[in-house]
Coordinates of C-alpha atoms and ligand atoms in Angstrom, one line a residue:
M1 CA -28.5 -14.8 42.9
M2 CA -25.0 -13.4 42.7
T3 CA -26.1 -9.9 44.2
D4 CA -22.8 -9.8 45.9
L5 CA -20.6 -10.2 42.8
A6 CA -17.5 -8.2 43.4
P7 CA -15.6 -6.6 40.4
P8 CA -12.9 -8.8 39.0
E9 CA -9.7 -8.4 40.8
I10 CA -7.8 -7.6 37.6
L11 CA -9.7 -4.5 37.2
E12 CA -7.4 -2.8 39.7
K13 CA -4.5 -3.5 37.4
I14 CA -6.5 -2.5 34.3
E15 CA -7.5 0.9 35.8
A16 CA -3.9 1.4 36.8
D17 CA -2.6 0.8 33.4
A18 CA -5.0 3.3 31.9
D19 CA -3.0 6.0 33.7
A20 CA -1.3 8.6 31.3
L21 CA 2.1 7.8 32.8
V22 CA 1.8 4.1 31.7
G23 CA 0.7 5.2 28.2
R24 CA 3.6 7.5 27.9
A25 CA 6.0 4.8 28.9
F26 CA 4.7 2.8 25.8
V27 CA 4.7 5.8 23.6
S28 CA 8.2 6.9 24.5
I29 CA 9.4 3.7 23.2
A30 CA 8.0 4.7 19.7
A31 CA 9.8 8.0 20.3
E32 CA 13.0 6.5 21.1
Y33 CA 12.9 4.5 18.0
F34 CA 12.1 7.6 15.9
A35 CA 15.2 9.2 17.5
Q36 CA 17.6 6.3 17.3
T37 CA 16.8 5.7 13.5
R38 CA 17.3 9.3 12.7
A39 CA 20.7 9.0 14.2
R40 CA 21.8 6.2 11.6
A41 CA 23.7 4.4 14.2
D42 CA 21.5 1.2 14.4
R43 CA 21.3 -1.5 11.9
V44 CA 18.5 -1.1 9.3
S45 CA 17.4 -4.7 9.8
T46 CA 18.2 -8.0 11.6
A47 CA 20.9 -10.5 10.6
H48 CA 19.1 -13.3 12.7
P49 CA 17.4 -16.1 10.7
P50 CA 13.8 -17.0 11.7
A51 CA 14.7 -19.9 13.9
E52 CA 16.9 -17.8 16.1
L53 CA 14.3 -15.0 16.5
S54 CA 11.8 -17.6 17.1
A55 CA 13.8 -19.1 19.9
R56 CA 13.9 -15.8 21.7
F57 CA 10.0 -16.0 22.3
D58 CA 9.9 -19.8 22.8
E59 CA 8.1 -20.0 26.1
P60 CA 4.6 -21.2 27.3
A61 CA 1.7 -18.7 27.2
P62 CA 2.0 -16.8 30.5
R63 CA -0.4 -18.0 33.3
A64 CA 0.0 -15.0 35.5
G65 CA 0.4 -11.5 34.3
R66 CA 3.8 -9.7 34.6
S67 CA 5.1 -6.3 35.5
L68 CA 4.9 -3.4 33.1
E69 CA 8.7 -3.0 33.6
S70 CA 9.4 -6.5 32.4
I71 CA 7.1 -5.9 29.4
L72 CA 8.7 -2.5 28.5
T73 CA 12.1 -4.1 28.7
R74 CA 11.2 -6.8 26.4
L75 CA 9.7 -4.5 23.8
R76 CA 13.0 -2.5 23.9
S77 CA 15.5 -5.4 23.9
D78 CA 13.5 -8.2 22.0
V79 CA 11.2 -6.4 19.5
L80 CA 12.7 -3.2 18.5
P81 CA 16.4 -4.1 17.5
D82 CA 15.4 -6.8 15.2
S83 CA 12.3 -5.2 13.4
N84 CA 12.7 -3.7 10.1
H85 CA 13.8 0.0 10.9
L86 CA 11.6 1.7 8.2
C87 CA 12.5 5.2 9.6
H88 CA 16.2 4.6 9.1
P89 CA 17.4 6.9 6.3
R90 CA 18.9 4.0 4.4
Y91 CA 15.8 1.9 4.4
V92 CA 14.6 2.2 0.8
G93 CA 13.0 -1.1 0.3
H94 CA 9.4 -2.0 0.1
Q95 CA 6.3 0.3 -0.5
I96 CA 5.6 0.6 3.2
A97 CA 6.3 3.8 5.0
G98 CA 8.3 5.0 8.0
P99 CA 5.1 6.5 9.2
L100 CA 4.1 10.2 9.9
P101 CA 4.5 10.7 13.7
A102 CA 1.0 12.5 13.9
A103 CA -0.6 9.5 12.4
V104 CA 1.4 7.3 14.7
W105 CA 0.2 9.2 17.9
T106 CA -3.4 8.8 16.7
E107 CA -3.3 5.2 16.8
P108 CA -3.7 4.9 20.7
I109 CA -6.7 7.1 20.4
T110 CA -8.2 5.0 17.7
A111 CA -7.7 1.9 19.7
A112 CA -8.9 3.3 22.9
L113 CA -12.1 4.5 21.2
N114 CA -12.4 1.3 19.3
Q115 CA -15.2 2.4 17.0
S116 CA -16.4 0.0 14.5
L117 CA -17.2 1.3 11.0
A118 CA -19.8 -1.3 10.4
V119 CA -22.7 1.1 11.1
F120 CA -23.1 4.7 12.2
E121 CA -24.6 3.7 15.6
M122 CA -21.1 2.1 16.3
S123 CA -19.0 4.9 15.1
P124 CA -20.8 8.2 14.9
V125 CA -17.8 10.4 14.3
G126 CA -15.8 7.8 12.6
T127 CA -18.5 7.2 10.1
V128 CA -18.9 10.9 9.1
L129 CA -15.3 11.4 9.1
E130 CA -14.8 8.4 6.6
H131 CA -17.3 10.0 4.3
R132 CA -15.4 13.4 4.7
V133 CA -12.1 12.0 3.8
I134 CA -13.4 9.9 1.1
S135 CA -15.0 12.9 -0.2
W136 CA -11.8 15.0 -0.2
M137 CA -10.0 12.2 -2.0
C138 CA -12.9 11.9 -4.7
D139 CA -12.4 15.6 -5.3
L140 CA -8.7 15.1 -5.9
A141 CA -9.5 12.3 -8.3
G142 CA -12.0 14.5 -10.1
F143 CA -15.2 12.6 -9.0
A144 CA -18.2 14.5 -8.8
T145 CA -21.2 14.6 -6.4
G146 CA -22.6 11.2 -6.0
S147 CA -19.3 9.6 -5.7
G148 CA -18.1 7.5 -2.7
G149 CA -16.0 4.9 -1.4
T150 CA -14.6 3.1 1.7
L151 CA -11.5 2.7 3.6
T152 CA -10.0 -0.9 3.3
S153 CA -7.1 -2.9 4.6
G154 CA -5.1 -1.9 1.6
G155 CA -4.9 -2.0 -2.2
T156 CA -5.6 -5.6 -2.4
E157 CA -8.9 -5.4 -0.7
A158 CA -9.8 -2.1 -2.5
T159 CA -9.1 -3.8 -6.0
F160 CA -11.0 -6.9 -4.9
T161 CA -14.0 -4.8 -3.8
A162 CA -13.9 -2.7 -6.9
L163 CA -14.0 -5.9 -9.2
L164 CA -16.8 -7.4 -7.1
A165 CA -18.7 -4.2 -8.0
A166 CA -17.7 -4.7 -11.5
R167 CA -19.0 -8.2 -11.4
G168 CA -22.3 -7.0 -10.0
A169 CA -22.7 -4.5 -12.9
V170 CA -22.0 -7.2 -15.6
L171 CA -23.7 -10.1 -13.8
P172 CA -26.3 -8.9 -11.3
D173 CA -27.5 -12.3 -10.4
A174 CA -24.1 -13.6 -9.6
W175 CA -24.5 -12.8 -5.9
A176 CA -27.4 -15.2 -5.8
I177 CA -26.7 -17.9 -8.4
G178 CA -22.8 -17.5 -9.0
V179 CA -21.0 -16.7 -12.2
G180 CA -22.0 -19.7 -14.2
A181 CA -20.2 -21.8 -16.8
D182 CA -19.3 -18.9 -19.1
P183 CA -18.0 -16.0 -16.9
P184 CA -16.9 -12.7 -18.3
V185 CA -13.2 -11.9 -18.8
M186 CA -11.1 -9.1 -17.3
L187 CA -8.2 -7.3 -19.0
C188 CA -5.2 -6.0 -17.2
G189 CA -1.5 -4.9 -18.0
E190 CA 0.9 -7.7 -17.9
H191 CA 2.7 -5.9 -15.0
A192 CA -0.5 -5.6 -13.0
H193 CA -0.2 -6.3 -9.2
Y194 CA -1.2 -10.0 -8.2
A195 CA -4.0 -8.4 -6.5
V196 CA -5.9 -8.3 -9.9
T197 CA -5.4 -12.0 -10.8
R198 CA -6.1 -13.0 -7.3
A199 CA -9.4 -11.2 -7.3
A200 CA -10.3 -12.8 -10.6
A201 CA -9.8 -16.1 -8.9
E202 CA -11.6 -15.2 -5.7
L203 CA -14.5 -13.9 -7.7
G204 CA -15.1 -17.1 -9.4
L205 CA -13.9 -16.0 -12.8
G206 CA -10.9 -18.2 -12.7
L207 CA -7.3 -17.1 -13.8
R208 CA -7.8 -18.1 -17.3
N209 CA -10.3 -15.3 -17.7
V210 CA -7.7 -12.8 -17.0
L211 CA -6.2 -11.5 -20.3
P212 CA -2.9 -9.9 -19.9
I213 CA -2.2 -6.9 -22.1
R214 CA 1.5 -6.6 -23.3
S215 CA 3.3 -3.6 -22.2
R216 CA 5.6 -1.0 -23.8
D217 CA 8.1 0.8 -21.6
H218 CA 6.5 -1.1 -18.7
K219 CA 3.1 0.4 -19.4
M220 CA -0.1 -1.2 -20.8
D221 CA 0.1 -0.8 -24.6
P222 CA -3.3 0.8 -25.5
D223 CA -3.0 -0.4 -29.2
A224 CA -2.8 -4.0 -27.7
L225 CA -5.9 -3.2 -25.5
R226 CA -7.9 -1.9 -28.4
Q227 CA -7.1 -5.0 -30.4
A228 CA -8.2 -7.3 -27.5
L229 CA -11.4 -5.4 -26.9
D230 CA -12.2 -5.5 -30.7
Q231 CA -11.6 -9.2 -30.7
L232 CA -13.7 -9.8 -27.7
R233 CA -16.5 -7.8 -29.1
S234 CA -16.6 -9.8 -32.3
S235 CA -16.4 -13.1 -30.5
G236 CA -19.3 -12.0 -28.3
K237 CA -17.4 -12.4 -25.1
R238 CA -18.4 -10.3 -22.3
V239 CA -15.9 -8.0 -20.5
M240 CA -16.2 -7.5 -16.9
A241 CA -13.6 -4.7 -16.5
V242 CA -10.3 -3.3 -17.6
V243 CA -7.7 -2.8 -14.8
A244 CA -5.2 0.0 -15.5
T245 CA -2.2 0.6 -13.1
A246 CA -0.9 4.0 -11.8
G247 CA 2.3 3.4 -10.3
S248 CA 3.3 -0.1 -11.1
T249 CA 4.9 -2.2 -8.4
A250 CA 8.1 -2.9 -10.3
T251 CA 8.9 0.3 -11.9
G252 CA 6.4 2.9 -10.6
S253 CA 5.2 3.5 -14.2
F254 CA 1.8 5.0 -15.0
D255 CA -0.4 3.6 -17.8
D256 CA -2.0 6.0 -20.1
L257 CA -5.4 6.4 -18.3
H258 CA -6.7 9.1 -20.8
A259 CA -6.2 6.5 -23.7
I260 CA -7.4 3.5 -21.9
A261 CA -10.6 5.4 -20.4
G262 CA -11.4 6.2 -24.1
L263 CA -11.3 2.7 -25.1
C264 CA -13.4 1.6 -22.2
D265 CA -16.0 4.3 -22.9
D266 CA -16.2 3.0 -26.5
H267 CA -16.7 -0.5 -25.2
G268 CA -18.9 0.3 -22.3
V269 CA -16.5 -1.5 -20.0
W270 CA -15.7 -0.8 -16.4
L271 CA -12.5 0.9 -15.9
H272 CA -10.8 0.1 -12.5
V273 CA -7.5 2.1 -11.8
D274 CA -5.2 0.3 -9.4
A275 CA -3.6 3.6 -8.0
A276 CA -2.6 1.9 -4.7
H277 CA 0.8 3.3 -5.1
G278 CA 0.5 6.1 -7.7
G279 CA -2.7 7.7 -6.4
S280 CA -0.8 10.1 -4.1
A281 CA 0.4 11.9 -7.3
L282 CA -2.9 13.6 -7.2
L283 CA -1.8 15.7 -4.2
S284 CA 0.9 17.2 -6.2
A285 CA 0.6 19.9 -8.6
R286 CA 3.9 18.8 -10.5
H287 CA 2.9 15.1 -10.8
R288 CA -1.0 14.9 -11.0
H289 CA -0.8 14.9 -14.8
L290 CA 0.5 11.3 -14.5
L291 CA -3.1 10.3 -13.6
R292 CA -4.8 12.3 -16.6
G293 CA -8.1 10.5 -17.3
V294 CA -8.6 9.0 -13.7
E295 CA -11.7 11.0 -13.4
R296 CA -13.2 8.7 -16.1
A297 CA -12.6 5.5 -14.2
R298 CA -15.5 3.9 -12.4
S299 CA -13.4 2.8 -9.4
V300 CA -9.9 3.7 -8.1
A301 CA -7.8 2.0 -5.4
W302 CA -5.6 4.4 -3.5
D303 CA -3.5 3.5 -0.5
P304 CA -2.8 6.2 2.0
H305 CA -0.4 3.7 3.7
K306 CA 1.9 4.0 0.6
M307 CA 3.2 7.5 -0.4
M308 CA 1.1 9.3 2.1
L309 CA 3.1 7.6 4.8
I310 CA 0.2 6.6 7.0
P311 CA 0.9 3.6 9.2
S312 CA -0.8 0.4 7.9
Q313 CA -3.6 -0.4 7.5
A314 CA -5.1 2.4 5.6
G315 CA -6.2 1.5 2.1
M316 CA -8.9 3.3 0.2
L317 CA -11.5 2.5 -2.6
L318 CA -13.1 5.4 -4.4
V319 CA -16.1 5.0 -6.8
R320 CA -17.4 7.6 -9.2
N321 CA -20.9 6.5 -8.3
E322 CA -21.5 5.4 -4.7
R323 CA -24.4 3.3 -5.9
D324 CA -22.1 0.9 -7.7
L325 CA -20.6 0.0 -4.2
D326 CA -24.0 -0.4 -2.6
A327 CA -25.1 -2.7 -5.5
A328 CA -21.9 -4.7 -5.0
F329 CA -23.0 -5.9 -1.7
S330 CA -26.5 -6.6 -2.5
Q331 CA -26.8 -8.7 0.6
R332 CA -29.0 -7.2 3.3
A333 CA -28.6 -7.7 7.1
P334 CA -31.8 -6.2 8.3
Y335 CA -30.6 -6.5 12.0
L336 CA -27.8 -3.9 11.0
F337 CA -28.7 -1.8 8.1
Q338 CA -31.6 0.2 8.0
G339 CA -31.8 2.5 5.1
N340 CA -35.0 4.0 4.2
D341 CA -35.8 3.9 0.4
G342 CA -34.3 6.9 -1.4
E343 CA -32.4 8.2 1.7
R344 CA -28.6 8.0 1.6
V345 CA -27.2 5.1 3.9
W346 CA -24.5 6.4 6.1
D347 CA -23.5 2.9 7.4
Q348 CA -20.3 1.7 5.7
G349 CA -20.8 -1.8 6.3
T350 CA -23.0 -2.0 3.3
R351 CA -19.9 -1.0 1.2
N352 CA -17.1 -3.0 2.6
F353 CA -16.4 -6.6 3.3
A354 CA -15.7 -6.5 7.0
C355 CA -18.2 -6.4 9.7
S356 CA -16.0 -5.0 12.7
R357 CA -13.6 -2.5 11.1
R358 CA -11.0 0.0 12.8
A359 CA -11.6 3.6 12.4
D360 CA -8.3 3.9 10.3
V361 CA -9.8 7.2 9.0
F362 CA -8.7 8.9 12.2
K363 CA -5.0 8.8 11.6
V364 CA -5.5 9.7 7.8
W365 CA -7.8 12.7 8.9
V366 CA -5.2 13.8 11.5
A367 CA -2.4 13.5 9.0
L368 CA -4.2 15.7 6.5
L369 CA -5.1 18.3 9.2
R370 CA -1.3 18.3 10.4
Y371 CA 0.7 18.3 7.3
G372 CA -1.9 19.4 4.8
I373 CA -2.2 18.4 1.2
D374 CA 0.8 20.8 0.4
G375 CA 2.9 19.0 3.1
L376 CA 2.2 15.6 1.7
A377 CA 2.7 17.0 -1.9
E378 CA 6.1 18.3 -0.9
L379 CA 7.1 14.8 0.4
H380 CA 5.6 13.1 -2.8
D381 CA 7.8 15.4 -4.9
Y382 CA 10.8 14.9 -2.8
F383 CA 10.6 11.1 -3.2
C384 CA 10.3 11.5 -6.9
D385 CA 13.3 13.9 -7.1
L386 CA 15.2 11.4 -4.9
A387 CA 14.6 8.6 -7.2
R388 CA 16.0 10.7 -10.1
V389 CA 18.9 11.3 -8.1
V390 CA 19.6 7.5 -7.7
W391 CA 19.0 7.1 -11.5
E392 CA 21.6 9.8 -12.1
E393 CA 24.2 8.3 -10.0
V394 CA 23.6 4.9 -11.3
V395 CA 23.9 6.2 -14.8
E396 CA 27.1 8.0 -13.9
R397 CA 28.7 5.0 -12.2
P398 CA 30.5 2.5 -14.5
D399 CA 29.7 -0.4 -12.1
F400 CA 25.8 -0.1 -12.2
E401 CA 23.3 0.0 -14.8
A402 CA 19.8 1.5 -14.7
M403 CA 16.9 -0.5 -16.1
H404 CA 14.6 2.5 -16.9
E405 CA 14.3 6.0 -16.1
P406 CA 12.1 6.7 -13.0
E407 CA 8.6 8.0 -13.7
S408 CA 7.9 8.3 -9.9
N409 CA 9.8 7.2 -6.7
I410 CA 10.9 3.7 -7.9
L411 CA 14.0 2.6 -9.8
C412 CA 15.2 -0.8 -10.9
F413 CA 18.8 -1.1 -11.6
R414 CA 21.6 -3.6 -11.4
Y415 CA 25.3 -4.0 -10.5
V416 CA 27.4 -4.8 -13.5
G417 CA 31.0 -4.5 -12.0
D418 CA 33.5 -4.3 -14.9
R419 CA 30.9 -5.6 -17.3
S420 CA 32.6 -8.7 -17.9
L421 CA 29.9 -11.1 -16.8
D422 CA 27.0 -12.4 -18.9
D423 CA 23.3 -11.8 -17.9
E424 CA 22.9 -15.2 -16.2
A425 CA 25.9 -14.5 -14.0
L426 CA 24.7 -10.9 -13.3
D427 CA 21.3 -12.4 -12.2
Q428 CA 23.1 -14.7 -9.7
L429 CA 25.5 -11.9 -8.5
N430 CA 22.6 -9.3 -8.1
R431 CA 20.3 -11.9 -6.3
E432 CA 23.2 -12.5 -3.7
L433 CA 24.2 -9.0 -3.5
R434 CA 20.8 -7.9 -2.3
E435 CA 20.6 -10.7 0.5
R436 CA 24.2 -9.9 1.5
Y437 CA 23.8 -6.2 1.7
N438 CA 20.5 -6.4 3.7
L439 CA 22.1 -8.9 6.1
S440 CA 24.9 -6.5 6.6
G441 CA 22.6 -3.9 8.3
H442 CA 23.9 -1.0 6.4
G443 CA 20.9 -0.4 4.3
W444 CA 17.9 -2.2 3.0
I445 CA 16.6 -2.7 -0.6
T446 CA 14.4 -4.9 -2.6
A447 CA 14.9 -6.9 -5.8
T448 CA 12.6 -8.0 -8.6
N449 CA 12.4 -9.6 -11.9
L450 CA 12.2 -7.2 -14.8
D451 CA 12.1 -8.1 -18.3
G452 CA 13.5 -11.6 -17.5
R453 CA 16.4 -10.3 -15.5
R454 CA 16.9 -10.3 -11.7
V455 CA 17.5 -6.6 -10.7
L456 CA 17.9 -4.5 -7.6
R457 CA 15.0 -2.1 -6.9
V458 CA 14.7 0.9 -4.6
T459 CA 11.5 2.8 -3.4
M460 CA 12.2 6.2 -2.4
M461 CA 9.5 7.1 0.3
N462 CA 11.5 8.0 3.3
P463 CA 11.8 11.9 4.1
R464 CA 15.0 11.2 6.0
T465 CA 16.8 9.9 3.1
T466 CA 19.3 12.5 1.8
V467 CA 21.4 12.6 -1.3
S468 CA 24.5 11.4 0.7
D469 CA 22.5 8.4 1.9
V470 CA 21.8 7.5 -1.7
R471 CA 25.6 7.6 -2.4
D472 CA 26.4 5.6 0.8
I473 CA 23.9 2.9 -0.3
L474 CA 25.4 2.5 -3.7
D475 CA 28.9 2.5 -2.3
G476 CA 27.6 -0.1 0.3
L477 CA 26.3 -2.2 -2.5
A478 CA 29.4 -2.0 -4.6
M479 CA 31.5 -2.9 -1.5
V480 CA 29.6 -6.1 -0.9
A481 CA 29.4 -6.9 -4.7
R482 CA 33.2 -6.8 -4.8
S483 CA 33.5 -9.2 -1.9
L484 CA 31.2 -11.8 -3.7
Ligands
PLP501 C1 0.9 -2.0 -2.9 C2 0.1 -2.3 -4.2 C3 -1.0 -3.2 -4.2 C4 -1.5 -4.0 -2.9 O1 -1.8 -3.1 -1.8 P1 -1.8 -3.6 -0.3 O2 -2.1 -2.3 0.3 O3 -0.4 -4.2 0.0 O4 -2.9 -4.5 -0.3 C5 -1.7 -3.3 -5.4 N1 -1.4 -2.6 -6.4 C6 -0.4 -1.8 -6.5 C7 0.0 -1.2 -7.8 C8 0.4 -1.7 -5.2 O5 1.5 -0.9 -5.5

């Protein structure tokens, strides 16, 4: 018997690391990052290609542990400078946030507690808080009692989960026997996020059973949807779901949910709204009208890690009827889940793909407590106003051209110089321009293909970006463009 088994020697080090001073040393690196980026002095991103960055870390896995000082030094010198500085005021790129500090400071607590959302017994407070936050968000969406949902890793998982639930509603036996040789079809706007087509493939429907509906002004054309649904009805084809987009990835446009919900009601079809990006408009008295009709959807994907500026991961799926989500995962693991018949199951593991799952709800809850719906709405409205400022500047300047008027916080535009180049040459120029500009370190933007053209794209979701930053970014782009 090993009755004299001593504690592991490493425990001493672990206990020393648990001290608040050590914690503060790590946290102060994050605080330095917040301060440095505020000052605009640093580059927005790296100019090093992957091979160079990779060489920096090219060493064997350490056999012996190292000193905290050496690790903190490496975080400062090797990690921070060449990461993307989303908190830099001239970062206006992808739809991922320079995160809200109160939510960031919650992360060490979430990690320390390490609750798992699979079952109530593993996360007593985490589970009830997840239900609480979901319930707040359901209220904002206009869902009544009986609604529910789950946090997810993001919009991709939220939409996948929603479509799994929709599949269960149309094909209750699919869980046991698969989708068969004649699966139902799904309809979505031609501009829908790839999460939608990906889900169709993952769920066994196959890509060919996704019918894209053409857009008008970058939004699903309800007349085209009506025609498609009528045609499917007369041909006897089953329809699993219609997916509408609230805040499209390319242009931030909102489908007409009210009209689409009406058609889905007429045809008895599941409406899923991908509001991963645009859901946060529900926080804003000025912008919530963009989602009119969302309360008639059966499921809604809404990412707090987009316009609510929560550090990832924090995605969310809301369902009008919690039972839809229960039915989606009709698998039962009796060793984990024990709901008595008729009693509401608190365990969220029956409503989510994951088994172990972080209590990401803590940081969402803290952000809501700290900044309030009004604070987050103020941010949301500022981002939309800022996108309008970019649009006005672009329209005013002869060397740029706007591709659309912004409906939210995203704008696509392109550099046209003296307008002597044709479209193909401009595609090439704008492609190169974006790469060169981002490498310069001055700012960071994205690009996309829109209506067949290569265009520049900015997402305004950085509270530090000012009107003068917007002008600086356009000046910076023009300067790089002239050098090409
Ligand atoms: C961001 C986004 C997604 C994907 O969400 P993730 O959180 O990145 O998984 C899906 N749809 C839309 C409209 C989005 O903006």
